[in-house]
Coordinates of N, CA, C and O in Angstrom, one line a residue:
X1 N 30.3 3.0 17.3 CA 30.3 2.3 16.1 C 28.8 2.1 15.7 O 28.0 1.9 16.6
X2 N 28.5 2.2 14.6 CA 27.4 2.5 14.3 C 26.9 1.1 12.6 O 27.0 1.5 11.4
X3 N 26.6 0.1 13.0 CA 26.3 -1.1 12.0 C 25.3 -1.0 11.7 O 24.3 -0.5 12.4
X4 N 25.5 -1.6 10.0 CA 24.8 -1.3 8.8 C 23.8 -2.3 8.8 O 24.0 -3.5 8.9
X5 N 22.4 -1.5 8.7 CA 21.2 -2.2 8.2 C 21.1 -3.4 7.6 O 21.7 -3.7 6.5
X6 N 20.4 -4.3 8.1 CA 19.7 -5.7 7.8 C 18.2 -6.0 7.4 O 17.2 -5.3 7.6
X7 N 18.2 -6.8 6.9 CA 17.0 -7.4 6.9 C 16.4 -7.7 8.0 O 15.3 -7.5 8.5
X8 N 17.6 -8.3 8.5 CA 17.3 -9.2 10.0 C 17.4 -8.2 11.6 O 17.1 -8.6 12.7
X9 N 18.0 -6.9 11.2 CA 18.3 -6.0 12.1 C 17.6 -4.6 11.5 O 18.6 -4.0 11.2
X10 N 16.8 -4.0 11.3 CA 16.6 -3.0 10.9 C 16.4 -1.8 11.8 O 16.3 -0.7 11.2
X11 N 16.3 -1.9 13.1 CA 16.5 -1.2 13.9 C 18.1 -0.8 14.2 O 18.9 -1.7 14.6
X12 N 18.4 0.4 14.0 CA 20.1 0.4 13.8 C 20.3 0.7 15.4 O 19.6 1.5 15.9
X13 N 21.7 -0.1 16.2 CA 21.9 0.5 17.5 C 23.6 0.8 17.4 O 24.5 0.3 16.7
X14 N 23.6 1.6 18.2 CA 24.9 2.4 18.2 C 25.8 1.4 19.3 O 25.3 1.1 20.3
X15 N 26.9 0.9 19.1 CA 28.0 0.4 19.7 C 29.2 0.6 20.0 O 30.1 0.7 19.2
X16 N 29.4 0.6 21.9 CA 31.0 1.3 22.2 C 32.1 0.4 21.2 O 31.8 -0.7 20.9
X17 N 33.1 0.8 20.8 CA 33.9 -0.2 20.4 C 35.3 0.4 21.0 O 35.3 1.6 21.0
X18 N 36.3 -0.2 21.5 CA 37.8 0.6 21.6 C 38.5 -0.5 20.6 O 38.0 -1.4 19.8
X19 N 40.0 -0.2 20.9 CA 40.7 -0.2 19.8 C 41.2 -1.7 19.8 O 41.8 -2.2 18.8
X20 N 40.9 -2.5 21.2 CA 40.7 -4.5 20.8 C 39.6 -4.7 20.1 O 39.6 -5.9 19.7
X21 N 38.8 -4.2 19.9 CA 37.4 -4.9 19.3 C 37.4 -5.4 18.0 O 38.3 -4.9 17.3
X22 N 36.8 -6.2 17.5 CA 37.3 -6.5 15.5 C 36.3 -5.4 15.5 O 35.4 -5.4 16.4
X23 N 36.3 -4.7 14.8 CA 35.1 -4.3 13.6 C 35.7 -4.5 11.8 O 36.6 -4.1 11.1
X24 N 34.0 -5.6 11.7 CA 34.3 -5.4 10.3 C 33.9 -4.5 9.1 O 32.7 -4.3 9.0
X25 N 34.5 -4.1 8.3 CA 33.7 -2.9 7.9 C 32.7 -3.3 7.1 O 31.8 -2.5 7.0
X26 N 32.6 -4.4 6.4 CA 31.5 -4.5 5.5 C 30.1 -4.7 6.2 O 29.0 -4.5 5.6
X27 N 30.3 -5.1 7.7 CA 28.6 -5.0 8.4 C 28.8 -3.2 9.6 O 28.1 -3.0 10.6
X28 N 29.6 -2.4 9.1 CA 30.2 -0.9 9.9 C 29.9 -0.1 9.4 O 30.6 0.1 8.4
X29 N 28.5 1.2 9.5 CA 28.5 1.8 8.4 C 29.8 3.3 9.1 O 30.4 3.9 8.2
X30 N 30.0 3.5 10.1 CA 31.2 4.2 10.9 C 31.4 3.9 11.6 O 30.9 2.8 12.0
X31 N 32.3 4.8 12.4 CA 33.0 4.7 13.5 C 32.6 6.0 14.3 O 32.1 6.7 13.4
X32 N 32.6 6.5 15.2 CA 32.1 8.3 15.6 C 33.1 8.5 17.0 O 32.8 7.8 18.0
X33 N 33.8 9.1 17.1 CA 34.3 9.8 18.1 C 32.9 9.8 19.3 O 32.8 8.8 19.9
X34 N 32.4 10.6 19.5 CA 30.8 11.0 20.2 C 29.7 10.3 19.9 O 29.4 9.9 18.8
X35 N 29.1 10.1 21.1 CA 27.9 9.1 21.4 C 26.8 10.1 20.6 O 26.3 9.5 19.7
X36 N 26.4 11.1 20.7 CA 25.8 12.5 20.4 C 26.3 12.0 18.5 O 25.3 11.6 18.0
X37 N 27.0 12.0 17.8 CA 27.6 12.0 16.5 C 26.6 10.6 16.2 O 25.6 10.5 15.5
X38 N 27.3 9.3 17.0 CA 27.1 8.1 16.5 C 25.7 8.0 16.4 O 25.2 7.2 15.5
X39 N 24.8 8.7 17.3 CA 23.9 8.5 17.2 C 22.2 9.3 16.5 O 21.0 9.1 16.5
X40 N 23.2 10.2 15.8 CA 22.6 10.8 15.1 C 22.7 10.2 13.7 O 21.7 10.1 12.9
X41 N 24.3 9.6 13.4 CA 24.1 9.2 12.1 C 23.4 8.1 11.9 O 23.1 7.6 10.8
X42 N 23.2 7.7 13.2 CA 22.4 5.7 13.1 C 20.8 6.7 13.0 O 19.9 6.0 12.6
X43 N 20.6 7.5 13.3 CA 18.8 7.7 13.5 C 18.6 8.2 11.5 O 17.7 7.8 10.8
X44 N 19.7 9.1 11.1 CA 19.6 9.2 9.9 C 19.9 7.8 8.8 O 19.3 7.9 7.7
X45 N 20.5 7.0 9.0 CA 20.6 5.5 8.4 C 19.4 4.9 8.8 O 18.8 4.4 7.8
X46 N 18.7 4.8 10.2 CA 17.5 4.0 9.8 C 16.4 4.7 9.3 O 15.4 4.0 9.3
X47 N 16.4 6.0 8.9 CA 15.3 6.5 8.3 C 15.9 6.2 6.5 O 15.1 5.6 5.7
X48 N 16.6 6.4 6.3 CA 17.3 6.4 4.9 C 16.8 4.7 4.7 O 16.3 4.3 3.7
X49 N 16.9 3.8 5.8 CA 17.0 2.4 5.3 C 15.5 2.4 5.3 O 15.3 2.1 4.2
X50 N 14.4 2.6 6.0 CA 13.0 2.7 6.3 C 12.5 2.8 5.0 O 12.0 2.0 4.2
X51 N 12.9 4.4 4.7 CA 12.3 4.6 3.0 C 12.5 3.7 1.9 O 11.6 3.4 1.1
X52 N 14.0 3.3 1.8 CA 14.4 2.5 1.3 C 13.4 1.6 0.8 O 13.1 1.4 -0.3
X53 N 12.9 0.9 1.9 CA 12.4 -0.7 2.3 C 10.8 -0.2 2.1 O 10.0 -1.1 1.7
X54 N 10.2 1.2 2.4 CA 8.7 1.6 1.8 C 8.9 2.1 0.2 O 7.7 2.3 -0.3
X55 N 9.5 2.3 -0.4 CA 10.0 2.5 -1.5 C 9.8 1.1 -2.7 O 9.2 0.9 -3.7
X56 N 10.6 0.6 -1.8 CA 10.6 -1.2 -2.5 C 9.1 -2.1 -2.2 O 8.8 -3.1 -2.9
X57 N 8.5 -1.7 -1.2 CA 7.0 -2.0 -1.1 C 6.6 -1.6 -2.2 O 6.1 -2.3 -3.1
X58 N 6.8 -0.3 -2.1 CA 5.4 0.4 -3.2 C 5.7 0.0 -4.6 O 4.7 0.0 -5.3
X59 N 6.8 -0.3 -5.0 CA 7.3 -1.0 -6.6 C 7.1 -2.2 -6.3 O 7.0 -2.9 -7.4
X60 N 6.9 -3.0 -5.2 CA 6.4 -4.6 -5.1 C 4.8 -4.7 -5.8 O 4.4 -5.4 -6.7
X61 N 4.0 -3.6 -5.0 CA 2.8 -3.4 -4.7 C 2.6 -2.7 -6.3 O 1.6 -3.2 -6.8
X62 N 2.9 -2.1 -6.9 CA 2.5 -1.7 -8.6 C 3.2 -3.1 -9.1 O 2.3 -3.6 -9.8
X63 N 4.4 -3.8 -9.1 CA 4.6 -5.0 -9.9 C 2.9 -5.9 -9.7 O 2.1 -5.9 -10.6
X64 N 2.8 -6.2 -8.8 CA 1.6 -6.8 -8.0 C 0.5 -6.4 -9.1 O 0.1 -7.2 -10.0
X65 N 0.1 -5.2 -8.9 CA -1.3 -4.6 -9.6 C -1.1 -5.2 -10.8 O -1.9 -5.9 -11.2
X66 N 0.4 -4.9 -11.6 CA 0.0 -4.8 -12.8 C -0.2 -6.4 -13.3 O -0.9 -6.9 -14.2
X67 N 0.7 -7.0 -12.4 CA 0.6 -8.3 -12.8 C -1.1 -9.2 -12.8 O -1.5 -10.2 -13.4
X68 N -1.7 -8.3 -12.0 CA -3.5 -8.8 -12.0 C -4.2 -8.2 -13.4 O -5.0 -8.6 -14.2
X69 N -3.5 -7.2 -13.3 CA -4.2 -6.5 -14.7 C -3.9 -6.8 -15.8 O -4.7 -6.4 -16.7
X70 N -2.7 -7.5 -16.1 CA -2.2 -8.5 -16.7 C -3.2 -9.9 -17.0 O -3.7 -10.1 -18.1
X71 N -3.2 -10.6 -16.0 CA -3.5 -11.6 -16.2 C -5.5 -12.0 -16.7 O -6.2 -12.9 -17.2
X72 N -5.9 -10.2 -15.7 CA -7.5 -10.1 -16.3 C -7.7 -9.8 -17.7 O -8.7 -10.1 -18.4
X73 N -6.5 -9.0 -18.4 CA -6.7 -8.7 -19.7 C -6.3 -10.4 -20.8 O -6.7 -10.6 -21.9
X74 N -5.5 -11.3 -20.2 CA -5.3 -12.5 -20.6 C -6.5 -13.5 -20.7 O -6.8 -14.1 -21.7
X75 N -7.1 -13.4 -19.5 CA -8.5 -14.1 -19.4 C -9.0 -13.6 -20.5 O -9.3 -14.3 -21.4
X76 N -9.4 -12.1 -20.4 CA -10.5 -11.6 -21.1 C -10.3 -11.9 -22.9 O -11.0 -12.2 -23.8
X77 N -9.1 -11.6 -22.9 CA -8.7 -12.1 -24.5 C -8.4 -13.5 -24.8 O -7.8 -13.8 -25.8
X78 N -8.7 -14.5 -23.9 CA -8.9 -15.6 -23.9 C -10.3 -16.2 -24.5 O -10.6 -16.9 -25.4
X79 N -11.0 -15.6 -23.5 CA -12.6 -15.5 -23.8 C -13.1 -14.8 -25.5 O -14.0 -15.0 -26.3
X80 N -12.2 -14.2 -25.5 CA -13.1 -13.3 -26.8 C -12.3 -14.6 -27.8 O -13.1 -15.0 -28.6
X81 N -11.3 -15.1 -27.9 CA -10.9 -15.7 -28.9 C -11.6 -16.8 -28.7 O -12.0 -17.3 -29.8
X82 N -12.0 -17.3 -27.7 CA -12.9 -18.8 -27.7 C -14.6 -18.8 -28.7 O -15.3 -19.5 -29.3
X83 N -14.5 -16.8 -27.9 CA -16.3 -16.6 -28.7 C -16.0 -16.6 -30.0 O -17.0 -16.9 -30.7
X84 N -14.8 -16.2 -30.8 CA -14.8 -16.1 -31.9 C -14.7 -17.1 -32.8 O -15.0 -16.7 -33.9
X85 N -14.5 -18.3 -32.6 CA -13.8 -19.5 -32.8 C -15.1 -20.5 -32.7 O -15.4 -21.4 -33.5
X86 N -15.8 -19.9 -31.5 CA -17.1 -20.8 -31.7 C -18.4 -20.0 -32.9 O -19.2 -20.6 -33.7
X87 N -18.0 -18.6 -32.6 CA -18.7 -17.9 -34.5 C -18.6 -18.7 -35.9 O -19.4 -19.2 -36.7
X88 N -17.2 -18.7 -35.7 CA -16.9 -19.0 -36.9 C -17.0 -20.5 -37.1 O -16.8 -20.8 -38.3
X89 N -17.2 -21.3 -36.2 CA -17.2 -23.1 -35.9 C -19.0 -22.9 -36.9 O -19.4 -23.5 -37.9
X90 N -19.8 -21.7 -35.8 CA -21.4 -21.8 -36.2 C -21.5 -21.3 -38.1 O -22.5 -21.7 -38.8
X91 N -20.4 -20.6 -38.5 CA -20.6 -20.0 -39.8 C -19.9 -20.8 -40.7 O -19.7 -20.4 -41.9
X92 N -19.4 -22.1 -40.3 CA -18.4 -23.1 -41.3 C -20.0 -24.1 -41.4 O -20.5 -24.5 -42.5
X93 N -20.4 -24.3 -40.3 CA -21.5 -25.3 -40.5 C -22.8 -25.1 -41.4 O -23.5 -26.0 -42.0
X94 N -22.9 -23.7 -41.5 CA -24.3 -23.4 -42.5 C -23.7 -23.4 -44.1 O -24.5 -23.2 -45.1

C-alpha cells in the first residue's frame, strides 16, 4: 500500500497491508500486488509531490518579489506626490 503525500509526511513509504487492515482511500494513493510495483510507484509520487512543492516555492518566491516591487514603486510615488504638493504649496505662496 502505498499513502498519499502530506505536508506532515512527505517522504512517501510503502506499507504491507492484507485483507484485515482498514485502508482508507482518501490518505491511499494504491494498493500494488509487488513490493518491486509499490515501490516504484511511491518513488514516482514523491518526486511528482517534490516538484509539486518546488513549483509552489517558486510562485511563493515571484508573489514575494513582486509584492517588494510593489510596495518600492508605492513609496516612490508617494514621495513624488509629497514633492509635488510641497511645489505647488511654494507656487500658491508667491
Amino acid at each position: 500500500m502505498v499513502p498519499k503525500p502530506t505536508p506532515e509526511n512527505r517522504e512517501i513509504s510503502v506499507r504491507k497491508a492484507n485483507v484485515f487492515d482498514e485502508i482508507l482511500m482518501e490518505d491511499t494513493h494504491g494498493v500494488y500486488e509487488s513490493q518491486a510495483e509499490a515501490t516504484r510507484e511511491a518513488k514516482k509520487l514523491t518526486d511528482e509531490y517534490s516538484t509539486q512543492l518546488q513549483e509552489l516555492e517558486n510562485t511563493m518566491e515571484e508573489v514575494r518579489a513582486q509584492k517588494k516591487e510593489l510596495e518600492l514603486r508605492r513609496k516612490e510615488a508617494s514621495e513624488k506626490l509629497a514633492q509635488m504638493k510641497g511645489k505647488k504649496k511654494k507656487e500658491d505662496k508667491k
